C-alpha cells in the first residue's frame, strides 16, 4: 500500500530521533572528529627528526663537512660538543643522543646504540657519506657522480591527507553498524516492530528507512569531516577525483549497515516474553 | 447476522503448554468485548492471534470477514492495535509520533492533531514521549491505534500500571471511542474495569473460556449473598446472627460484616438497633464471579 509515504515518514522519524540523540551525535560525528584534531594536530606538521650527534674532542672531518655543506647537512644532523667522553657515551646509552663521534688520526669513530636501529642506521649512513666525500676532497679530484632524490607523492601529502580518510572510514563503519543494529533492537524491545507490522506499511519500508537515514548520516559525516579538515589549521587539500569519495562512502555504509542489520537481528532475538 | 470477529476452537501451544486450548467466541459490530483472566490465562496470546501477530496452531479466526494470518494489507487499515505504552519512536514529540503513525495509513496531519485533542493531550503536543506520564503515554498509545479511524480496536491491558485518576480518565476516553460505533476488544485482569466498560466479557483461564456473557448477568448467575457492613462494637457477631434474614456474620474488629439474601430486612433490623454507623452494602461483583471460577489460591 502506501509504500513511498511510509518510507518518507519512517525515515523522517528515524532521522529526527537520531539528530535529537546527543549521545549518538557525539559518537558518530564529534568523537571521530576529536581524533582528527588530535592526530592531524600532533602529526600534521611533523618533519624528519634530526640525528643528534655528540662530538668529543677535535673531529676535523666532521667540522669541515658541516662547514662545507651548511644547511643541507644541519637540517638532518645536529652536532653538539661534549667535553667528557664518558658522559657523552652515557647520553647515547640512555637515548638522549644518537651517537658520539671522535676522531683518532684519520679514523672517524662513531659510537651508536642498537636500541634504535633506525637511528643507528641513519647515523652510520650519514657519517659514512661524510667520510667518503672527505676522501674525494682529499684526492683533489672533482666528484663525478651526484645524487638527486625526489618523492613520488606530490607536495600536498601531509599527515592530514591520510588521517582524514582513515578516521572517516572508522566513523562510517561504527555509525553504520551501531545505527542499524540499535534501531532493530530498540524497536523490537519496545514493541514498535510488532506495532509497525500491524500497519499497512510494507516491511521493506522499515529497512528502506534505515538505509536512507544511514546514507544521509554518512554524507553528513563526510561533509563535516571534509569541512573541518580543510580548515587552514589542518590544511586538507582535495584534488583529483576526490568526489569519487561520495559513491565510495555510500557503498561502504551499505556494507557496514548490512553487518549491523545481521547483528541487530541476532542480538534482539530474545524479545521479552509477554503475558 | 455476520459477526465482526468470529473465533472458533482456537489453539496455540508453547513448548508443552496449551496457552490457548480451544477458545471460541463472537463479537458483534459496535460491541465492547472484554477478555478477562488472571496472568498467564492466554488472554494476550488469544488477542495476538486475532490481531494477526501470531499464527494459531488450530481453529479459525475471522475479523471483518478476513483471516488475520497471513498478514493481509486489506485488513490492516481497518483494525487498530494498542500494544504497549512504550511502542513509540524514540525522541519524537506526541504530535510527531501521532503524525508518523498516521502517515503510515495515509492520514493527513490535521487528523492526527484532532486525535491528540480527543485524548486530551493537546497541551502535551510538543512534549517528547519519554517525558509523558504513564497515563499520558497510554492515552497517546491509544490515539496511535485510533488515528486511522479503524472499525475494530484491540486494547491489551490498557490501564495496567496506571493510578486511579489516570484509569478513570482513560475509561472516559475508551467509552467515547465505543460510542462512535467502533467494536472494541479489551483484555484486562481488572474486574471493575470490565464491569464498567464491557458489554460482554469472556472469563478465560488456562486457555479456555470459563464463562461468557454481560457482566451483570454473570454476577446474577452467581447468586451470591449481599454483604452489609457496619462499624464494629455496637453489635456482636452472635447478636447479628440472630437478626432476621442473616446467613452469616463476621467481626474483624473494625467492621461487622453480615451476609444476607434480604438486605432490606437486615438494614431495617440494624436501624432499629441504632447500629447503622458506617454502613456499606455490597452486592456480588464480577470479582466474585471471577474468583468463584478461577479459584482463590495465589498463582504467580
mmCIF file of C-alpha atoms in Angstrom, chain A residues 1-2 5-7 9-10 12-14 16-18 20-22 182 186-187 189-192 194-203 273-275, chain B residues 14 44-45 48 51-54 69 71 76-77 81 83-84 86-93 96 100-101 103-106 128 130 144-145 156-157:
data_model
loop_
_atom_site.group_PDB
_atom_site.id
_atom_site.type_symbol
_atom_site.label_atom_id
_atom_site.label_comp_id
_atom_site.label_asym_id
_atom_site.label_seq_id
_atom_site.Cartn_x
_atom_site.Cartn_y
_atom_site.Cartn_z
ATOM 1 C CA UNK A 1 0.000 0.000 0.000
ATOM 2 C CA UNK A 2 1.321 3.433 0.758
ATOM 3 C CA UNK A 5 4.739 7.734 2.022
ATOM 4 C CA UNK A 6 5.576 5.184 4.702
ATOM 5 C CA UNK A 7 9.237 5.241 3.723
ATOM 6 C CA UNK A 9 7.668 9.292 7.326
ATOM 7 C CA UNK A 10 9.661 6.426 8.855
ATOM 8 C CA UNK A 12 11.940 11.257 8.965
ATOM 9 C CA UNK A 13 11.081 9.755 12.333
ATOM 10 C CA UNK A 14 14.401 7.898 12.445
ATOM 11 C CA UNK A 16 14.704 13.213 13.899
ATOM 12 C CA UNK A 17 15.324 10.629 16.591
ATOM 13 C CA UNK A 18 18.989 10.459 15.605
ATOM 14 C CA UNK A 20 17.991 14.605 18.927
ATOM 15 C CA UNK A 21 20.115 11.861 20.409
ATOM 16 C CA UNK A 22 23.138 13.773 21.659
ATOM 17 C CA UNK A 182 20.440 -0.340 17.628
ATOM 18 C CA UNK A 186 15.193 -0.947 20.401
ATOM 19 C CA UNK A 187 12.274 -1.184 18.001
ATOM 20 C CA UNK A 189 12.208 -4.477 22.627
ATOM 21 C CA UNK A 190 9.830 -1.528 22.680
ATOM 22 C CA UNK A 191 7.237 -3.462 20.698
ATOM 23 C CA UNK A 192 7.409 -0.954 17.880
ATOM 24 C CA UNK A 194 5.134 -5.505 16.144
ATOM 25 C CA UNK A 195 3.121 -2.323 16.005
ATOM 26 C CA UNK A 196 4.571 -1.487 12.589
ATOM 27 C CA UNK A 197 3.878 -4.993 11.388
ATOM 28 C CA UNK A 198 0.208 -4.280 12.065
ATOM 29 C CA UNK A 199 0.302 -1.102 9.998
ATOM 30 C CA UNK A 200 -0.172 -1.351 6.245
ATOM 31 C CA UNK A 201 3.346 -0.029 5.573
ATOM 32 C CA UNK A 202 5.218 -2.761 3.662
ATOM 33 C CA UNK A 203 8.073 -4.439 5.519
ATOM 34 C CA UNK A 273 8.084 -12.776 26.689
ATOM 35 C CA UNK A 274 4.782 -11.129 27.342
ATOM 36 C CA UNK A 275 1.810 -12.264 29.393
ATOM 37 C CA UNK B 14 4.160 -23.116 23.572
ATOM 38 C CA UNK B 44 -2.702 -11.848 25.268
ATOM 39 C CA UNK B 45 -1.954 -14.857 23.073
ATOM 40 C CA UNK B 48 -2.329 -11.560 19.292
ATOM 41 C CA UNK B 51 -4.666 -9.286 15.518
ATOM 42 C CA UNK B 52 -2.529 -11.375 13.183
ATOM 43 C CA UNK B 53 0.702 -11.181 15.175
ATOM 44 C CA UNK B 54 0.774 -14.927 15.807
ATOM 45 C CA UNK B 69 -2.997 -14.616 9.174
ATOM 46 C CA UNK B 71 -0.629 -10.535 7.068
ATOM 47 C CA UNK B 76 -4.710 -3.842 8.498
ATOM 48 C CA UNK B 77 -6.126 -0.340 7.841
ATOM 49 C CA UNK B 81 -3.990 -2.097 17.807
ATOM 50 C CA UNK B 83 0.288 -2.836 22.202
ATOM 51 C CA UNK B 84 2.428 -1.392 24.971
ATOM 52 C CA UNK B 86 6.384 2.007 25.096
ATOM 53 C CA UNK B 87 5.749 1.232 21.421
ATOM 54 C CA UNK B 88 6.873 4.652 20.285
ATOM 55 C CA UNK B 89 9.553 6.122 18.087
ATOM 56 C CA UNK B 90 12.346 7.429 20.264
ATOM 57 C CA UNK B 91 12.704 11.123 20.994
ATOM 58 C CA UNK B 92 9.704 12.263 18.984
ATOM 59 C CA UNK B 93 7.068 14.546 20.465
ATOM 60 C CA UNK B 96 5.180 13.866 15.706
ATOM 61 C CA UNK B 100 4.191 9.416 11.865
ATOM 62 C CA UNK B 101 1.761 6.628 12.650
ATOM 63 C CA UNK B 103 1.169 8.834 7.663
ATOM 64 C CA UNK B 104 1.710 5.073 7.557
ATOM 65 C CA UNK B 105 -2.025 4.877 6.942
ATOM 66 C CA UNK B 106 -2.106 7.880 4.621
ATOM 67 C CA UNK B 128 8.685 14.117 23.857
ATOM 68 C CA UNK B 130 9.940 9.972 27.130
ATOM 69 C CA UNK B 144 -1.926 5.987 17.776
ATOM 70 C CA UNK B 145 -4.207 2.958 17.495
ATOM 71 C CA UNK B 156 -4.162 -5.090 25.613
ATOM 72 C CA UNK B 157 -4.409 -4.229 29.314
#
